[in-house]
């Protein structure tokens, strides 16, 4: 059974930093797409950052230069380093995984096979 278990997040003041982690249990694959998504109250879920099996990363324009997605294949863990946080970054953050060669990028789609449980990030001004 595949599980994505998230940790990190919390509350921080604007300009601060947080790091999210997403550990994958129950499956390892050379062909893995992983991504971070977020959903603010009353808004649709949106893609934040994604990373392909070759390490190629894609970022939403709103987080470019502030967020960094990375993965540790040895630990089967995905990370999202968030710097210079803004109040508009406040949302529930979710990680997602797809075990295939083709990756959906930042698109919220059923192609993402597995989702983490979500973790709250709150940025105060």
CSV table of N, CA, C and O in Angstrom, one decimal:
chain,number,residue,atom,x,y,z
A,1,UNK,N,0.8,-1.2,0.0
A,1,UNK,CA,0.0,0.0,0.0
A,1,UNK,C,0.9,1.2,0.0
A,1,UNK,O,1.7,1.4,0.9
A,2,UNK,N,0.7,2.1,-1.0
A,2,UNK,CA,1.5,3.3,-1.1
A,2,UNK,C,0.9,4.4,-0.2
A,2,UNK,O,-0.3,4.6,-0.2
A,3,UNK,N,1.8,5.0,0.5
A,3,UNK,CA,1.4,6.1,1.4
A,3,UNK,C,2.3,7.3,1.2
A,3,UNK,O,3.6,7.1,1.2
A,4,UNK,N,1.8,8.5,1.2
A,4,UNK,CA,2.6,9.7,1.2
A,4,UNK,C,2.3,10.4,2.6
A,4,UNK,O,1.2,10.8,2.8
A,5,UNK,N,3.3,10.5,3.4
A,5,UNK,CA,3.2,11.1,4.7
A,5,UNK,C,3.9,12.4,4.8
A,5,UNK,O,5.2,12.5,4.6
A,6,UNK,N,3.2,13.5,5.0
A,6,UNK,CA,3.7,14.8,5.0
A,6,UNK,C,4.1,15.2,6.5
A,6,UNK,O,3.5,14.8,7.5
A,7,UNK,N,5.1,16.1,6.5
A,7,UNK,CA,5.5,16.7,7.8
A,7,UNK,C,6.0,18.1,7.5
A,7,UNK,O,6.3,18.5,6.3
A,8,UNK,N,6.1,18.9,8.5
A,8,UNK,CA,6.5,20.3,8.4
A,8,UNK,C,5.3,21.2,8.3
A,8,UNK,O,4.2,20.8,8.7
A,9,UNK,N,5.5,22.4,7.9
A,9,UNK,CA,4.5,23.4,7.9
A,9,UNK,C,4.4,24.1,9.2
A,9,UNK,O,5.2,24.0,10.1
A,10,UNK,N,3.3,24.8,9.4
A,10,UNK,CA,3.1,25.6,10.6
A,10,UNK,C,2.8,27.0,10.3
A,10,UNK,O,2.3,27.4,9.2
A,11,UNK,N,3.0,27.9,11.3
A,11,UNK,CA,2.8,29.3,11.2
A,11,UNK,C,4.1,30.1,11.3
A,11,UNK,O,5.0,29.8,12.0
A,12,UNK,N,4.1,31.1,10.5
A,12,UNK,CA,5.3,31.9,10.4
A,12,UNK,C,4.9,33.4,10.0
A,12,UNK,O,3.9,33.6,9.3
A,13,UNK,N,5.8,34.3,10.3
A,13,UNK,CA,5.5,35.7,9.9
A,13,UNK,C,6.0,35.9,8.4
A,13,UNK,O,6.9,35.2,7.9
A,14,UNK,N,5.5,36.9,7.8
A,14,UNK,CA,5.9,37.2,6.4
A,14,UNK,C,7.4,37.4,6.4
A,14,UNK,O,7.9,38.0,7.3
A,15,UNK,N,8.0,36.9,5.3
A,15,UNK,CA,9.4,36.9,5.2
A,15,UNK,C,10.1,35.7,5.7
A,15,UNK,O,11.3,35.5,5.5
A,16,UNK,N,9.4,34.9,6.5
A,16,UNK,CA,10.1,33.8,7.1
A,16,UNK,C,10.1,32.6,6.2
A,16,UNK,O,9.8,32.7,5.0
A,17,UNK,N,10.6,31.5,6.7
A,17,UNK,CA,10.8,30.2,5.9
A,17,UNK,C,10.2,29.0,6.6
A,17,UNK,O,10.2,29.0,7.8
A,18,UNK,N,9.8,28.1,5.8
A,18,UNK,CA,9.4,26.8,6.3
A,18,UNK,C,9.8,25.7,5.3
A,18,UNK,O,10.1,26.0,4.1
A,19,UNK,N,9.9,24.5,5.8
A,19,UNK,CA,10.2,23.4,4.9
A,19,UNK,C,9.2,22.3,5.1
A,19,UNK,O,8.9,21.8,6.2
A,20,UNK,N,8.7,21.8,4.0
A,20,UNK,CA,7.7,20.7,4.0
A,20,UNK,C,8.4,19.4,3.5
A,20,UNK,O,9.3,19.5,2.6
A,21,UNK,N,8.0,18.3,4.1
A,21,UNK,CA,8.6,17.0,3.7
A,21,UNK,C,7.4,16.1,3.3
A,21,UNK,O,6.3,16.2,3.9
A,22,UNK,N,7.7,15.2,2.4
A,22,UNK,CA,6.7,14.2,2.0
A,22,UNK,C,7.5,12.8,1.8
A,22,UNK,O,8.2,12.7,0.8
A,23,UNK,N,7.3,11.9,2.7
A,23,UNK,CA,7.9,10.6,2.6
A,23,UNK,C,7.0,9.6,1.9
A,23,UNK,O,5.8,9.5,2.2
A,24,UNK,N,7.6,8.9,1.0
A,24,UNK,CA,6.8,7.9,0.2
A,24,UNK,C,7.1,6.5,0.8
A,24,UNK,O,8.2,6.1,0.9
A,25,UNK,N,6.0,5.8,1.2
A,25,UNK,CA,6.2,4.5,1.7
A,25,UNK,C,5.4,3.5,0.8
A,25,UNK,O,4.4,3.8,0.3
A,26,UNK,N,6.0,2.3,0.7
A,26,UNK,CA,5.3,1.2,0.0
A,26,UNK,C,5.6,1.1,-1.5
A,26,UNK,O,5.1,0.2,-2.2
A,27,UNK,N,6.5,2.0,-2.1
A,27,UNK,CA,6.8,1.9,-3.5
A,27,UNK,C,8.0,2.7,-3.8
A,27,UNK,O,8.2,3.8,-3.3
A,28,UNK,N,8.8,2.2,-4.6
A,28,UNK,CA,10.0,2.9,-5.2
A,28,UNK,C,10.0,2.7,-6.7
A,28,UNK,O,9.7,1.6,-7.1
A,29,UNK,N,10.4,3.7,-7.4
A,29,UNK,CA,10.4,3.6,-8.9
A,29,UNK,C,11.4,4.5,-9.4
A,29,UNK,O,11.6,5.6,-8.9
A,30,UNK,N,12.1,4.1,-10.5
A,30,UNK,CA,13.0,5.0,-11.2
A,30,UNK,C,12.2,6.1,-11.9
A,30,UNK,O,12.7,7.2,-12.2
A,31,UNK,N,10.9,5.8,-12.3
A,31,UNK,CA,10.1,6.8,-13.0
A,31,UNK,C,9.0,7.3,-12.1
A,31,UNK,O,8.0,6.7,-11.9
A,32,UNK,N,9.4,8.4,-11.5
A,32,UNK,CA,8.5,9.0,-10.5
A,32,UNK,C,8.3,10.5,-10.7
A,32,UNK,O,9.3,11.2,-10.8
A,33,UNK,N,7.1,11.0,-10.8
A,33,UNK,CA,6.9,12.4,-10.8
A,33,UNK,C,6.3,12.8,-9.4
A,33,UNK,O,5.5,12.0,-8.9
A,34,UNK,N,6.8,13.9,-8.9
A,34,UNK,CA,6.3,14.3,-7.6
A,34,UNK,C,6.0,15.8,-7.7
A,34,UNK,O,6.6,16.5,-8.4
A,35,UNK,N,5.0,16.2,-6.9
A,35,UNK,CA,4.6,17.6,-6.9
A,35,UNK,C,4.1,18.1,-5.6
A,35,UNK,O,3.7,17.3,-4.7
A,36,UNK,N,4.0,19.4,-5.5
A,36,UNK,CA,3.4,20.1,-4.4
A,36,UNK,C,2.3,20.9,-4.9
A,36,UNK,O,2.4,21.7,-5.9
A,37,UNK,N,1.2,20.9,-4.2
A,37,UNK,CA,0.0,21.6,-4.5
A,37,UNK,C,-0.5,22.3,-3.3
A,37,UNK,O,-0.2,21.9,-2.2
A,38,UNK,N,-1.4,23.3,-3.5
A,38,UNK,CA,-1.9,24.0,-2.3
A,38,UNK,C,-3.3,24.4,-2.6
A,38,UNK,O,-3.7,24.6,-3.7
A,39,UNK,N,-4.1,24.6,-1.5
A,39,UNK,CA,-5.5,25.0,-1.6
A,39,UNK,C,-5.8,25.9,-0.5
A,39,UNK,O,-5.7,25.5,0.7
A,40,UNK,N,-6.1,27.1,-0.8
A,40,UNK,CA,-6.6,28.1,0.1
A,40,UNK,C,-8.1,28.1,0.3
A,40,UNK,O,-8.8,27.6,-0.6
A,41,UNK,N,-8.6,28.5,1.4
A,41,UNK,CA,-10.1,28.5,1.6
A,41,UNK,C,-10.8,29.2,0.5
A,41,UNK,O,-10.5,30.3,0.2
A,42,UNK,N,-11.8,28.5,0.0
A,42,UNK,CA,-12.6,29.1,-1.1
A,42,UNK,C,-12.0,29.2,-2.4
A,42,UNK,O,-12.5,29.7,-3.4
A,43,UNK,N,-10.8,28.6,-2.6
A,43,UNK,CA,-10.1,28.6,-3.9
A,43,UNK,C,-9.8,27.1,-4.3
A,43,UNK,O,-9.9,26.2,-3.6
A,44,UNK,N,-9.6,27.0,-5.6
A,44,UNK,CA,-9.3,25.7,-6.2
A,44,UNK,C,-7.8,25.3,-5.8
A,44,UNK,O,-7.0,26.2,-5.6
A,45,UNK,N,-7.6,24.0,-5.8
A,45,UNK,CA,-6.3,23.5,-5.6
A,45,UNK,C,-5.4,23.9,-6.8
A,45,UNK,O,-5.8,23.8,-8.0
A,46,UNK,N,-4.2,24.4,-6.5
A,46,UNK,CA,-3.3,24.8,-7.6
A,46,UNK,C,-1.9,24.2,-7.4
A,46,UNK,O,-1.5,23.9,-6.3
A,47,UNK,N,-1.2,24.0,-8.6
A,47,UNK,CA,0.1,23.5,-8.5
A,47,UNK,C,1.1,24.5,-8.1
A,47,UNK,O,1.0,25.7,-8.5
A,48,UNK,N,2.0,24.1,-7.3
A,48,UNK,CA,3.1,25.0,-6.7
A,48,UNK,C,4.4,24.7,-7.4
A,48,UNK,O,5.1,25.5,-7.9
A,49,UNK,N,4.8,23.4,-7.3
A,49,UNK,CA,6.1,23.0,-7.9
A,49,UNK,C,6.0,21.5,-8.2
A,49,UNK,O,5.3,20.7,-7.5
A,50,UNK,N,6.7,21.0,-9.2
A,50,UNK,CA,6.8,19.6,-9.5
A,50,UNK,C,8.2,19.3,-9.9
A,50,UNK,O,9.0,20.1,-10.4
A,51,UNK,N,8.5,18.0,-9.8
A,51,UNK,CA,9.8,17.5,-10.2
A,51,UNK,C,9.7,16.2,-10.9
A,51,UNK,O,9.0,15.3,-10.4
A,52,UNK,N,10.4,16.0,-12.0
A,52,UNK,CA,10.4,14.8,-12.8
A,52,UNK,C,11.4,13.8,-12.3
A,52,UNK,O,12.2,14.1,-11.4
A,53,UNK,N,11.4,12.6,-12.8
A,53,UNK,CA,12.3,11.6,-12.4
A,53,UNK,C,13.8,12.0,-12.7
A,53,UNK,O,14.7,11.5,-12.0
A,54,UNK,N,14.0,12.8,-13.7
A,54,UNK,CA,15.3,13.3,-14.0
A,54,UNK,C,15.7,14.5,-13.2
A,54,UNK,O,16.8,15.0,-13.5
A,55,UNK,N,14.9,14.9,-12.3
A,55,UNK,CA,15.2,16.1,-11.5
A,55,UNK,C,14.8,17.4,-12.1
A,55,UNK,O,15.1,18.5,-11.4
A,56,UNK,N,14.2,17.4,-13.2
A,56,UNK,CA,13.7,18.7,-13.8
A,56,UNK,C,12.6,19.3,-13.0
A,56,UNK,O,11.6,18.6,-12.7
A,57,UNK,N,12.7,20.5,-12.6
A,57,UNK,CA,11.7,21.1,-11.7
A,57,UNK,C,10.9,22.2,-12.5
A,57,UNK,O,11.4,22.9,-13.4
A,58,UNK,N,9.6,22.3,-12.1
A,58,UNK,CA,8.7,23.4,-12.7
A,58,UNK,C,8.1,24.1,-11.5
A,58,UNK,O,7.7,23.5,-10.5
A,59,UNK,N,8.0,25.4,-11.6
A,59,UNK,CA,7.4,26.2,-10.5
A,59,UNK,C,6.3,27.1,-11.1
A,59,UNK,O,6.3,27.6,-12.2
A,60,UNK,N,5.3,27.3,-10.2
A,60,UNK,CA,4.3,28.3,-10.5
A,60,UNK,C,5.0,29.7,-10.5
A,60,UNK,O,5.9,29.9,-9.7
A,61,UNK,N,4.5,30.6,-11.3
A,61,UNK,CA,5.1,31.9,-11.3
A,61,UNK,C,5.1,32.6,-10.0
A,61,UNK,O,6.0,33.4,-9.6
A,62,UNK,N,4.0,32.3,-9.2
A,62,UNK,CA,3.9,33.0,-7.9
A,62,UNK,C,4.9,32.6,-6.9
A,62,UNK,O,5.1,33.3,-5.9
A,63,UNK,N,5.6,31.5,-7.1
A,63,UNK,CA,6.6,31.0,-6.1
A,63,UNK,C,8.0,31.0,-6.7
A,63,UNK,O,9.0,30.7,-5.9
A,64,UNK,N,8.2,31.3,-7.9
A,64,UNK,CA,9.5,31.2,-8.5
A,64,UNK,C,10.5,32.1,-7.8
A,64,UNK,O,10.2,33.3,-7.5
A,65,UNK,N,11.7,31.6,-7.5
A,65,UNK,CA,12.7,32.4,-6.8
A,65,UNK,C,12.6,32.4,-5.3
A,65,UNK,O,13.5,32.8,-4.6
A,66,UNK,N,11.4,31.8,-4.8
A,66,UNK,CA,11.2,31.8,-3.4
A,66,UNK,C,11.1,30.3,-2.9
A,66,UNK,O,11.6,30.0,-1.8
A,67,UNK,N,10.6,29.5,-3.7
A,67,UNK,CA,10.4,28.1,-3.3
A,67,UNK,C,11.3,27.2,-4.0
A,67,UNK,O,11.6,27.5,-5.2
A,68,UNK,N,11.8,26.1,-3.4
A,68,UNK,CA,12.7,25.1,-4.1
A,68,UNK,C,12.2,23.7,-3.8
A,68,UNK,O,12.0,23.4,-2.6
A,69,UNK,N,11.9,23.0,-4.8
A,69,UNK,CA,11.5,21.6,-4.7
A,69,UNK,C,12.7,20.7,-4.9
A,69,UNK,O,13.6,21.0,-5.7
A,70,UNK,N,12.8,19.7,-4.1
A,70,UNK,CA,13.9,18.7,-4.2
A,70,UNK,C,13.5,17.4,-3.7
A,70,UNK,O,12.4,17.2,-3.1
A,71,UNK,N,14.3,16.4,-4.0
A,71,UNK,CA,14.0,15.0,-3.5
A,71,UNK,C,15.2,14.3,-3.2
A,71,UNK,O,16.3,14.6,-3.7
A,72,UNK,N,15.1,13.4,-2.2
A,72,UNK,CA,16.2,12.6,-1.8
A,72,UNK,C,15.8,11.1,-2.1
A,72,UNK,O,15.0,10.5,-1.4
A,73,UNK,N,16.3,10.6,-3.2
A,73,UNK,CA,15.9,9.3,-3.7
A,73,UNK,C,16.3,8.2,-2.7
A,73,UNK,O,15.6,7.2,-2.5
A,74,UNK,N,17.4,8.4,-2.0
A,74,UNK,CA,17.8,7.4,-1.0
A,74,UNK,C,16.8,7.3,0.2
A,74,UNK,O,16.6,6.2,0.7
A,75,UNK,N,16.2,8.4,0.5
A,75,UNK,CA,15.2,8.5,1.6
A,75,UNK,C,13.8,8.4,1.1
A,75,UNK,O,12.8,8.4,1.9
A,76,UNK,N,13.6,8.4,-0.3
A,76,UNK,CA,12.3,8.4,-0.9
A,76,UNK,C,11.4,9.5,-0.3
A,76,UNK,O,10.3,9.3,0.0
A,77,UNK,N,12.0,10.7,-0.3
A,77,UNK,CA,11.4,11.8,0.4
A,77,UNK,C,11.5,13.0,-0.6
A,77,UNK,O,12.5,13.3,-1.2
A,78,UNK,N,10.4,13.8,-0.6
A,78,UNK,CA,10.3,15.0,-1.4
A,78,UNK,C,10.2,16.2,-0.4
A,78,UNK,O,9.7,16.0,0.7
A,79,UNK,N,10.8,17.3,-0.8
A,79,UNK,CA,10.9,18.5,0.0
A,79,UNK,C,10.4,19.7,-0.7
A,79,UNK,O,10.5,19.8,-1.9
A,80,UNK,N,9.9,20.7,0.1
A,80,UNK,CA,9.6,22.0,-0.5
A,80,UNK,C,10.2,23.0,0.5
A,80,UNK,O,9.7,23.2,1.6
A,81,UNK,N,11.2,23.7,0.1
A,81,UNK,CA,11.8,24.7,0.9
A,81,UNK,C,11.1,26.0,0.5
A,81,UNK,O,11.2,26.4,-0.7
A,82,UNK,N,10.5,26.7,1.5
A,82,UNK,CA,9.7,27.9,1.2
A,82,UNK,C,10.4,29.1,1.9
A,82,UNK,O,10.4,29.1,3.1
A,83,UNK,N,10.9,30.0,1.1
A,83,UNK,CA,11.6,31.2,1.7
A,83,UNK,C,10.7,32.4,1.3
A,83,UNK,O,9.9,32.4,0.4
A,84,UNK,N,11.0,33.5,2.0
A,84,UNK,CA,10.4,34.8,1.7
A,84,UNK,C,8.8,34.6,1.7
A,84,UNK,O,8.2,35.1,0.7
A,85,UNK,N,8.3,33.9,2.6
A,85,UNK,CA,6.9,33.6,2.6
A,85,UNK,C,6.0,34.9,2.7
A,85,UNK,O,6.4,35.9,3.4
A,86,UNK,N,4.9,34.8,2.0
A,86,UNK,CA,3.9,35.9,2.0
A,86,UNK,C,2.6,35.5,2.5
A,86,UNK,O,2.3,34.3,2.5
A,87,UNK,N,1.8,36.4,3.0
A,87,UNK,CA,0.5,36.0,3.5
A,87,UNK,C,-0.4,35.2,2.4
A,87,UNK,O,-1.1,34.3,2.8
A,88,UNK,N,-0.2,35.5,1.2
A,88,UNK,CA,-0.9,34.9,0.1
A,88,UNK,C,-0.5,33.4,-0.1
A,88,UNK,O,-1.1,32.7,-0.9
A,89,UNK,N,0.6,33.0,0.6
A,89,UNK,CA,1.0,31.6,0.5
A,89,UNK,C,0.3,30.7,1.5
A,89,UNK,O,0.4,29.5,1.5
A,90,UNK,N,-0.5,31.4,2.3
A,90,UNK,CA,-1.3,30.6,3.3
A,90,UNK,C,-2.3,29.7,2.6
A,90,UNK,O,-3.1,30.1,1.8
A,91,UNK,N,-2.2,28.4,3.0
A,91,UNK,CA,-3.0,27.4,2.3
A,91,UNK,C,-2.7,26.0,3.0
A,91,UNK,O,-1.7,25.9,3.8
A,92,UNK,N,-3.5,25.1,2.6
A,92,UNK,CA,-3.2,23.7,2.9
A,92,UNK,C,-2.3,23.2,1.8
A,92,UNK,O,-2.7,23.3,0.6
A,93,UNK,N,-1.2,22.6,2.1
A,93,UNK,CA,-0.3,22.1,1.1
A,93,UNK,C,-0.3,20.6,1.0
A,93,UNK,O,-0.4,19.9,2.1
A,94,UNK,N,-0.3,20.1,-0.2
A,94,UNK,CA,-0.4,18.6,-0.4
A,94,UNK,C,0.7,18.2,-1.4
A,94,UNK,O,1.0,18.9,-2.3
A,95,UNK,N,1.3,17.0,-1.1
A,95,UNK,CA,2.2,16.4,-2.0
A,95,UNK,C,1.5,15.4,-2.8
A,95,UNK,O,0.5,14.9,-2.4
A,96,UNK,N,2.0,15.1,-4.0
A,96,UNK,CA,1.4,14.1,-4.9
A,96,UNK,C,2.5,13.3,-5.6
A,96,UNK,O,3.6,13.9,-5.8
A,97,UNK,N,2.1,12.1,-6.0
A,97,UNK,CA,3.1,11.3,-6.7
A,97,UNK,C,2.4,10.6,-7.9
A,97,UNK,O,1.2,10.2,-7.8
A,98,UNK,N,3.2,10.4,-8.9
A,98,UNK,CA,2.7,9.6,-10.1
A,98,UNK,C,3.9,8.7,-10.5
A,98,UNK,O,5.0,9.2,-10.8
A,99,UNK,N,3.7,7.4,-10.5
A,99,UNK,CA,4.8,6.5,-10.9
A,99,UNK,C,4.7,6.2,-12.4
A,99,UNK,O,4.1,5.1,-12.8
A,100,UNK,N,5.2,7.0,-13.2
A,100,UNK,CA,5.2,6.9,-14.6
A,100,UNK,C,6.2,7.8,-15.2
A,100,UNK,O,6.8,8.6,-14.6
A,101,UNK,N,6.5,7.6,-16.5
A,101,UNK,CA,7.6,8.4,-17.2
A,101,UNK,C,7.0,9.7,-17.6
A,101,UNK,O,7.8,10.7,-17.6
A,102,UNK,N,5.8,9.9,-17.8
A,102,UNK,CA,5.2,11.2,-18.2
A,102,UNK,C,4.6,11.8,-17.0
A,102,UNK,O,3.9,11.2,-16.2
A,103,UNK,N,5.0,13.1,-16.9
A,103,UNK,CA,4.6,13.8,-15.7
A,103,UNK,C,3.6,14.9,-16.0
A,103,UNK,O,3.7,15.6,-17.0
A,104,UNK,N,2.6,15.1,-15.1
A,104,UNK,CA,1.5,16.1,-15.4
A,104,UNK,C,2.0,17.6,-15.1
A,104,UNK,O,1.2,18.5,-15.3
A,105,UNK,N,3.2,17.8,-14.6
A,105,UNK,CA,3.6,19.1,-14.2
A,105,UNK,C,2.8,19.7,-13.1
A,105,UNK,O,2.6,19.1,-12.1
A,106,UNK,N,2.3,20.9,-13.3
A,106,UNK,CA,1.6,21.6,-12.2
A,106,UNK,C,0.1,21.4,-12.3
A,106,UNK,O,-0.7,22.0,-11.6
A,107,UNK,N,-0.4,20.6,-13.3
A,107,UNK,CA,-1.8,20.4,-13.5
A,107,UNK,C,-2.4,19.5,-12.4
A,107,UNK,O,-1.9,18.4,-12.1
A,108,UNK,N,-3.5,20.0,-11.9
A,108,UNK,CA,-4.2,19.2,-10.9
A,108,UNK,C,-5.1,18.2,-11.7
A,108,UNK,O,-6.1,18.6,-12.3
A,109,UNK,N,-4.7,17.0,-11.7
A,109,UNK,CA,-5.4,16.0,-12.6
A,109,UNK,C,-5.4,14.6,-11.9
A,109,UNK,O,-4.6,14.4,-11.0
A,110,UNK,N,-6.3,13.8,-12.4
A,110,UNK,CA,-6.4,12.4,-11.9
A,110,UNK,C,-5.1,11.6,-12.2
A,110,UNK,O,-5.0,10.5,-11.7
A,111,UNK,N,-4.2,12.1,-13.0
A,111,UNK,CA,-3.0,11.4,-13.3
A,111,UNK,C,-2.1,11.3,-12.1
A,111,UNK,O,-1.2,10.5,-12.1
A,112,UNK,N,-2.3,12.2,-11.2
A,112,UNK,CA,-1.5,12.1,-9.9
A,112,UNK,C,-2.2,10.9,-9.1
A,112,UNK,O,-3.3,11.0,-8.7
A,113,UNK,N,-1.5,9.8,-8.9
A,113,UNK,CA,-2.0,8.6,-8.4
A,113,UNK,C,-2.2,8.7,-6.9
A,113,UNK,O,-3.2,8.1,-6.3
A,114,UNK,N,-1.3,9.4,-6.2
A,114,UNK,CA,-1.3,9.3,-4.7
A,114,UNK,C,-1.1,10.8,-4.2
A,114,UNK,O,-0.4,11.6,-4.8
A,115,UNK,N,-1.8,11.0,-3.1
A,115,UNK,CA,-1.8,12.3,-2.4
A,115,UNK,C,-1.4,12.2,-0.9
A,115,UNK,O,-1.8,11.2,-0.3
A,116,UNK,N,-0.7,13.2,-0.4
A,116,UNK,CA,-0.4,13.2,1.0
A,116,UNK,C,-1.7,13.7,1.8
A,116,UNK,O,-2.7,14.1,1.1
A,117,UNK,N,-1.5,13.7,3.1
A,117,UNK,CA,-2.7,14.1,3.9
A,117,UNK,C,-2.9,15.6,4.0
A,117,UNK,O,-4.0,16.0,4.5
A,118,UNK,N,-1.9,16.3,3.6
A,118,UNK,CA,-2.0,17.8,3.7
A,118,UNK,C,-1.4,18.3,5.0
A,118,UNK,O,-1.4,17.7,6.0
A,119,UNK,N,-0.9,19.5,4.8
A,119,UNK,CA,-0.3,20.2,6.0
A,119,UNK,C,-0.5,21.7,5.9
A,119,UNK,O,-0.4,22.2,4.8
A,120,UNK,N,-0.9,22.3,6.9
A,120,UNK,CA,-1.3,23.7,6.9
A,120,UNK,C,-0.1,24.6,7.0
A,120,UNK,O,0.8,24.4,7.8
A,121,UNK,N,-0.1,25.6,6.1
A,121,UNK,CA,0.9,26.7,6.2
A,121,UNK,C,0.2,28.0,6.4
A,121,UNK,O,-0.7,28.3,5.5
A,122,UNK,N,0.5,28.7,7.4
A,122,UNK,CA,-0.1,30.0,7.7
A,122,UNK,C,1.0,31.1,7.8
A,122,UNK,O,1.9,31.0,8.6
A,123,UNK,N,0.8,32.1,7.0
A,123,UNK,CA,1.8,33.2,7.0
A,123,UNK,C,1.1,34.5,7.4
A,123,UNK,O,0.1,34.9,6.8
A,124,UNK,N,1.5,35.1,8.5
A,124,UNK,CA,0.9,36.3,9.0
A,124,UNK,C,1.7,37.5,8.6
A,124,UNK,O,2.9,37.5,8.4
A,125,UNK,N,1.0,38.6,8.4
A,125,UNK,CA,1.6,39.9,8.0
A,125,UNK,C,2.1,40.7,9.1
A,125,UNK,O,1.8,40.4,10.3
